[in-house]
């Protein structure tokens, strides 16, 4: 086919263009104005748990600088923002008395966003469980489903008149795997028995919060999962079986109960005696109709058999030809479209609206150029590749409604502390100065041109030809 000028490739009207953050990673002031401590407060203050002993005590000081950060979003031309509410800011003990000053912070944030034409999108749980609830068993206590629904109801009543899109949980797989199986994340447990129980309680909590939303809410509610296409490292029977297990463990463990009402059969085999009995009533609770699915996509997993890597007996094989991020993740842009299409066709989502609720990369600090601009070419390439992937998925009929870059700001990357920078805006943690990187300027261009800037400098092939 000959090269010729084609109409600019565009994203659909009404597409949400945003960035995503989470409370503990950016807010700072964790105990201000009557807030209670969260498990991350305790974990980060426990010696030896985080890189360099870093905590979220100050983070990006967003709690006090949120207006400047919202102004920055507007300067970048963004029309949406995904953030999380800190449960223990608004319910210091996790349940019971509401802290009006905590609620007031999110009120002000939502109003500031709306004043600048930016749609707020709230995640109710992004890993910062109130410490008081952890002291009562946390995600291991089945009562947590109703504690979560009660907290969700407080948030819906306070913000639901202005927030049209709600997510219950962010990345339940990471909560269970990182927090209860491997212990790298709060609360730092290491137990094969606890992990599936926690996953199940997370899903029950999701179901009860969706029910609470139906009783109160006027708009849309969904779940955010992190997904990775699992590709076999070889065609050996062992690697193929490990790939199926890894897929069931990471990708299907949450999607199938929520969308289809059953756990993948592989899980019971994988966990053996650690797998809990699952009452049918729980599965019915978990399978509440949702309005959208949020997909966090970062990388793929080329998978090989490894008996020592429980529970899936699967490990990720390094690809010598690939670029890797600072968190050790392979850059694999085709995986975004592959994941979205998989979710639609085989993950059970069908035509459910999808959002890319996180996508981004940590690379070392960008160099400061003479004119003060921050150059981060690897991150620009990452976004170019993945945004082309998002467009490719839309062309292939995926009902994709929005994209959120992770993250607006360099921030607190959990147990890595401040050593991994995911921001499109650089943060000097000494001064709190924000400086947009080249990736922020690139993203702003993509948003302004509805995608055409993804192909700048390239001859576009004829309409209908694949460009991604
Ligand atoms: O920083 C995290 C975020 O909290 C959840 N998703 C992945 C990001 C990068 O690791």
XYZ file of C-alpha atoms and ligand atoms in Angstrom:
478
model
C 0.000 0.000 0.000
C 1.459 3.377 -0.951
C 2.169 5.986 1.724
C -0.226 8.922 1.560
C -1.663 11.583 3.819
C -4.500 10.193 5.913
C -6.945 11.869 8.292
C -5.392 12.338 11.723
C -5.997 9.346 13.990
C -8.226 10.408 16.843
C -9.656 9.250 20.125
C -13.455 9.347 20.478
C -15.325 12.464 21.663
C -15.740 12.595 25.420
C -12.606 10.521 25.977
C -11.201 11.086 29.473
C -7.593 12.185 29.573
C -6.125 12.160 33.023
C -3.421 11.254 35.419
C -3.765 8.960 38.413
C -2.394 9.206 41.947
C -3.169 7.754 45.362
C -3.592 9.347 48.774
C -0.646 7.920 50.719
C 1.705 8.335 47.764
C 1.239 12.090 47.358
C -0.735 13.756 50.145
C 1.667 13.903 53.084
C 0.286 15.231 56.410
C -1.063 11.740 57.208
C -2.249 12.625 60.696
C -3.375 16.206 60.027
C -6.771 17.574 61.016
C -7.853 14.585 63.046
C -6.909 11.793 60.597
C -6.115 8.358 61.999
C -3.021 6.355 61.054
C -3.138 3.800 58.256
C -1.231 0.546 57.857
C 1.155 2.412 55.571
C 1.934 4.912 58.294
C 2.885 2.099 60.640
C 4.687 0.024 57.999
C 6.779 2.925 56.698
C 7.744 3.892 60.253
C 8.876 0.343 61.046
C 12.665 0.163 60.602
C 13.815 -1.899 57.625
C 10.507 -1.975 55.755
C 11.106 0.701 53.115
C 14.015 1.901 51.036
C 16.073 4.364 53.045
C 13.371 4.357 55.751
C 11.297 6.649 53.513
C 7.752 7.411 54.688
C 4.753 9.237 53.236
C 4.868 11.863 56.003
C 5.533 14.639 53.495
C 5.407 12.911 50.077
C 4.416 15.587 47.520
C 2.749 17.720 50.182
C -0.331 17.562 47.997
C -2.578 17.895 51.063
C -1.440 21.527 51.266
C -0.544 22.152 47.617
C -3.498 20.508 45.886
C -4.656 23.755 44.276
C -1.311 24.190 42.513
C -1.424 20.566 41.390
C -4.921 20.985 39.986
C -3.754 24.125 38.166
C -0.919 22.067 36.696
C -3.406 19.498 35.394
C -5.332 22.281 33.720
C -2.160 23.682 32.149
C -1.541 20.240 30.656
C -5.044 20.294 29.155
C -6.285 17.276 31.112
C -10.011 16.773 31.592
C -9.979 14.079 34.290
C -8.120 13.116 37.444
C -8.127 9.805 39.305
C -7.249 10.011 43.003
C -7.958 7.937 46.075
C -9.609 8.863 49.334
C -7.744 8.013 52.510
C -10.162 5.922 54.568
C -8.576 6.936 57.888
C -8.765 10.636 57.053
C -12.509 10.505 56.921
C -13.038 7.694 59.464
C -9.999 7.886 61.782
C -10.823 4.570 63.466
C -11.963 2.984 60.180
C -15.573 2.888 61.355
C -17.822 4.916 63.600
C -17.199 8.641 63.944
C -16.716 10.652 60.759
C -13.947 13.296 60.752
C -15.489 16.375 59.097
C -12.087 18.016 58.536
C -10.929 14.971 56.592
C -14.064 15.029 54.460
C -13.545 18.770 53.928
C -10.175 18.147 52.274
C -11.741 15.962 49.578
C -14.605 18.441 49.238
C -12.115 21.187 48.461
C -10.162 18.987 46.076
C -13.288 17.976 44.141
C -14.446 21.587 43.925
C -11.019 22.759 42.751
C -11.077 20.136 40.004
C -14.573 21.038 38.864
C -13.723 24.754 38.814
C -11.010 23.938 36.300
C -13.134 21.643 34.172
C -11.486 18.433 35.385
C -13.665 15.414 36.121
C -12.898 13.812 39.496
C -12.663 10.037 39.588
C -12.403 8.487 43.038
C -10.853 5.218 44.150
C -12.060 4.188 47.589
C -9.230 1.846 48.515
C -5.682 2.314 47.349
C -3.919 0.240 50.023
C -4.032 2.537 53.082
C -6.239 0.541 55.449
C -6.951 2.314 58.751
C -4.543 0.917 61.331
C -7.399 0.491 63.818
C -9.058 -1.973 61.433
C -5.822 -3.863 60.881
C -5.599 -4.188 64.665
C -9.001 -5.908 64.429
C -7.792 -8.372 61.770
C -7.885 -6.108 58.730
C -8.597 -7.847 55.433
C -8.528 -11.199 57.226
C -11.626 -10.343 59.244
C -14.783 -11.151 57.220
C -16.505 -8.175 58.863
C -14.336 -5.909 56.767
C -16.817 -6.160 53.900
C -19.406 -4.235 55.899
C -16.806 -1.834 57.362
C -15.793 -1.009 53.800
C -19.377 -0.577 52.614
C -20.089 1.783 55.536
C -17.003 3.847 54.706
C -17.997 3.854 51.034
C -21.424 5.149 51.964
C -19.865 8.077 53.866
C -17.773 8.910 50.788
C -20.735 8.541 48.384
C -22.866 10.849 50.531
C -20.106 13.444 50.844
C -18.869 13.521 47.252
C -21.352 11.610 45.126
C -23.152 14.733 43.945
C -19.963 15.823 42.144
C -18.032 12.620 41.399
C -19.437 10.682 38.440
C -16.974 7.757 38.405
C -16.085 5.590 41.414
C -13.772 2.614 41.797
C -14.018 0.344 44.818
C -10.544 -1.221 45.022
C -7.253 -0.562 43.320
C -5.376 -3.727 42.309
C -6.703 -6.322 44.769
C -4.050 -8.743 43.502
C -1.287 -6.482 44.789
C -3.022 -6.037 48.145
C -3.100 -9.807 48.679
C 0.155 -10.810 46.988
C 2.296 -7.908 48.213
C 0.681 -7.379 51.600
C -0.161 -10.897 52.765
C 1.836 -13.418 50.701
C 5.243 -11.840 50.097
C 5.161 -9.088 52.703
C 6.869 -6.333 50.688
C 3.842 -4.092 51.207
C 1.808 -3.218 54.310
C 0.841 -4.952 56.500
C 3.861 -7.097 55.628
C 2.522 -10.618 56.259
C 3.965 -13.703 54.577
C 1.340 -16.414 54.496
C 0.047 -18.725 51.795
C -3.055 -19.330 53.897
C -3.882 -15.671 54.411
C -3.518 -14.480 50.811
C -6.593 -16.201 49.280
C -8.733 -15.292 52.309
C -7.736 -11.671 51.919
C -8.525 -11.789 48.190
C -11.939 -13.197 48.950
C -12.683 -10.551 51.581
C -11.529 -7.828 49.201
C -13.998 -9.094 46.632
C -16.798 -9.363 49.201
C -16.029 -5.784 50.245
C -16.152 -4.716 46.599
C -19.566 -6.397 46.234
C -20.997 -4.743 49.339
C -19.688 -1.325 48.304
C -21.319 -1.700 44.889
C -24.588 -2.574 46.637
C -24.195 0.518 48.842
C -23.612 2.600 45.730
C -26.767 1.293 44.088
C -28.688 2.476 47.155
C -27.127 5.961 47.024
C -25.250 6.651 43.839
C -26.393 8.293 40.670
C -23.469 7.576 38.401
C -21.002 4.788 37.746
C -19.002 2.375 39.857
C -16.441 -0.261 38.941
C -13.291 -2.080 39.952
C -9.639 -1.460 39.037
C -7.443 -4.494 38.368
C -3.842 -4.775 37.248
C -3.452 -7.130 34.327
C -0.484 -8.575 32.446
C -0.609 -10.787 29.391
C 1.216 -13.968 30.355
C 3.292 -15.349 27.496
C 5.064 -18.702 27.767
C 8.876 -18.523 27.808
C 8.999 -21.715 25.701
C 6.641 -24.274 24.223
C 7.530 -26.852 26.890
C 4.573 -28.452 28.646
C 5.852 -27.156 31.972
C 6.133 -23.536 30.813
C 2.703 -23.661 29.177
C 1.128 -24.977 32.378
C 2.980 -22.347 34.466
C 1.702 -19.641 32.117
C -1.896 -20.802 32.615
C -1.459 -20.799 36.387
C 0.154 -17.345 36.399
C -2.724 -16.021 34.301
C -5.307 -17.552 36.651
C -3.510 -16.204 39.715
C -2.914 -12.654 38.583
C -5.483 -11.880 35.904
C -8.455 -14.167 36.365
C -8.572 -14.486 40.189
C -10.504 -11.206 40.437
C -12.131 -10.803 37.044
C -13.878 -14.149 36.909
C -15.696 -13.927 40.258
C -16.740 -10.324 39.560
C -17.777 -10.796 35.947
C -18.754 -14.466 35.834
C -19.452 -15.507 39.430
C -16.773 -18.203 39.871
C -13.097 -18.504 40.704
C -10.770 -20.059 38.109
C -10.467 -23.785 38.860
C -6.667 -23.545 38.824
C -6.646 -21.595 42.101
C -7.893 -24.416 44.302
C -5.268 -26.705 42.796
C -2.523 -24.088 43.219
C -3.299 -23.180 46.821
C -4.156 -26.729 47.900
C -5.174 -26.854 51.564
C -4.750 -23.081 51.830
C -7.718 -22.519 49.507
C -10.797 -21.500 51.557
C -14.315 -22.854 51.206
C -16.325 -20.352 49.155
C -20.078 -20.161 49.879
C -22.350 -19.602 46.864
C -23.875 -16.600 48.642
C -20.444 -14.931 48.616
C -20.095 -15.513 44.890
C -23.503 -13.951 44.330
C -22.466 -10.946 46.441
C -19.219 -10.542 44.501
C -20.944 -10.710 41.128
C -22.685 -7.349 41.365
C -23.199 -5.707 37.971
C -20.565 -2.997 37.552
C -20.572 -0.025 35.201
C -16.974 -0.146 34.038
C -13.694 -1.919 34.525
C -10.433 -0.069 35.158
C -7.334 -1.747 33.771
C -3.872 -0.895 35.079
C -1.306 -1.981 32.526
C 2.463 -1.734 32.936
C 4.145 -4.803 31.433
C 3.764 -8.393 30.299
C 5.032 -11.537 31.999
C 7.049 -13.971 29.912
C 6.531 -16.995 32.091
C 8.571 -20.072 32.932
C 7.983 -22.912 35.341
C 9.593 -22.390 38.760
C 8.693 -24.738 41.601
C 9.900 -22.290 44.223
C 7.668 -19.379 43.131
C 4.387 -19.980 44.971
C 1.511 -20.206 44.521
C 1.586 -20.309 40.702
C 4.965 -22.084 40.474
C 5.765 -19.563 37.779
C 8.463 -16.925 37.357
C 9.052 -14.129 34.869
C 11.872 -14.665 32.370
C 13.998 -11.628 31.455
C 14.013 -10.710 27.766
C 17.522 -9.662 26.701
C 16.278 -7.672 23.687
C 13.852 -5.519 25.703
C 14.097 -2.193 27.505
C 13.424 -2.484 31.245
C 12.123 0.206 33.583
C 13.676 1.175 36.880
C 11.260 -1.160 38.675
C 12.531 -4.053 36.546
C 9.477 -4.276 34.309
C 9.800 -5.071 30.624
C 8.541 -2.308 28.329
C 6.042 -4.084 26.103
C 3.664 -1.647 24.427
C 1.740 -4.192 22.277
C 0.541 -5.747 25.526
C -1.848 -2.886 26.229
C -4.082 -3.545 23.224
C -3.650 -7.273 23.740
C -4.840 -6.947 27.338
C -7.842 -4.775 26.499
C -8.914 -7.138 23.733
C -8.416 -10.146 26.004
C -10.561 -8.530 28.717
C -13.307 -7.912 26.220
C -13.241 -11.256 24.409
C -12.129 -13.764 27.017
C -11.963 -11.984 30.368
C -15.763 -11.665 30.548
C -16.040 -7.879 30.113
C -17.680 -7.954 26.684
C -18.855 -4.465 25.845
C -18.456 -3.090 29.402
C -16.823 0.361 29.249
C -13.100 0.123 29.959
C -10.649 2.707 31.231
C -6.890 2.458 31.315
C -6.737 3.610 34.923
C -2.930 3.435 35.178
C -0.102 3.185 32.697
C 3.386 4.575 33.049
C 7.005 3.866 33.862
C 9.730 4.652 36.385
C 13.012 5.704 34.883
C 15.940 7.387 36.634
C 15.873 11.127 37.197
C 15.808 13.070 33.945
C 18.719 15.311 33.097
C 18.139 19.034 33.525
C 18.745 20.766 30.206
C 20.132 24.304 29.931
C 16.713 25.903 29.520
C 15.463 24.199 32.682
C 13.384 21.595 30.851
C 13.436 18.031 32.073
C 14.163 15.528 29.330
C 12.916 11.958 29.878
C 13.110 10.336 26.440
C 12.538 6.788 27.682
C 9.259 7.818 29.318
C 8.207 9.720 26.182
C 8.817 6.563 24.138
C 6.882 4.535 26.694
C 3.855 6.813 26.453
C 4.034 7.059 22.667
C 4.016 3.278 22.327
C 1.269 2.659 24.848
C -1.008 5.469 23.684
C -0.706 4.122 20.156
C -1.713 0.798 21.671
C -4.788 2.398 23.257
C -5.759 3.840 19.895
C -5.168 0.505 18.226
C -7.524 -1.144 20.732
C -10.206 1.474 19.998
C -9.846 0.835 16.279
C -10.335 -2.831 16.982
C -13.657 -2.103 18.636
C -12.682 -1.932 22.312
C -15.069 0.267 24.304
C -12.249 2.331 25.826
C -13.496 5.522 27.456
C -10.396 7.062 28.992
C -6.718 6.877 29.817
C -4.920 7.879 33.035
C -1.149 8.220 33.083
C 0.590 6.980 36.205
C 1.509 9.370 37.526
C 1.064 13.119 37.636
C 3.969 13.598 40.052
C 7.057 11.707 41.111
C 5.820 10.240 44.376
C 6.190 7.706 47.159
C 6.581 4.348 45.462
C 5.660 2.258 48.502
C 8.543 0.136 49.804
C 10.839 1.700 47.181
C 10.316 5.040 48.912
C 11.267 7.980 46.718
C 13.843 6.012 44.716
C 11.552 5.313 41.737
C 10.185 8.215 39.757
C 6.949 7.603 37.847
C 5.894 11.244 37.372
C 5.395 13.117 34.146
C 6.081 16.090 36.424
C 9.368 16.070 38.308
C 9.230 16.771 42.045
C 12.241 18.111 43.888
C 11.527 16.563 47.285
C 13.737 19.115 49.051
C 11.846 22.151 47.772
C 8.593 20.580 46.482
C 9.229 22.374 43.200
C 7.262 20.808 40.316
C 8.776 20.795 36.812
C 6.925 19.201 33.905
C 9.134 16.705 32.084
C 9.212 16.205 28.312
C 6.702 13.366 28.855
C 4.211 15.866 30.333
C 4.613 18.122 27.310
C 4.254 15.141 24.995
C 1.116 13.921 26.792
C -0.353 17.439 26.645
C 0.267 17.494 22.880
C -1.438 14.139 22.446
C -4.444 15.357 24.433
C -4.632 18.665 22.555
C -4.478 16.942 19.150
C -6.789 14.023 20.149
C -3.971 11.635 19.348
C -2.494 13.092 16.162
C 0.727 14.055 17.988
C 1.419 10.356 18.460
C 2.334 10.234 14.791
C 4.154 13.560 14.412
C 6.930 13.392 11.879
C 5.681 10.150 10.393
C 4.009 9.640 7.050
C 0.636 8.151 7.880
C -0.431 5.172 5.887
C -3.827 4.988 4.255
C -6.966 4.785 6.412
C -7.576 1.303 7.702
C -3.911 0.331 7.764
C -2.561 -0.582 11.201
C -0.396 2.198 12.588
C 0.298 1.121 16.137
O 2.624 3.238 42.378
C 1.873 2.117 42.011
C 0.402 2.349 42.280
O 0.177 2.664 43.610
C -0.394 1.108 41.934
N -0.101 0.653 40.598
C 1.278 0.532 40.218
C 2.026 1.811 40.539
C 3.499 1.675 40.137
O 4.100 0.649 40.843
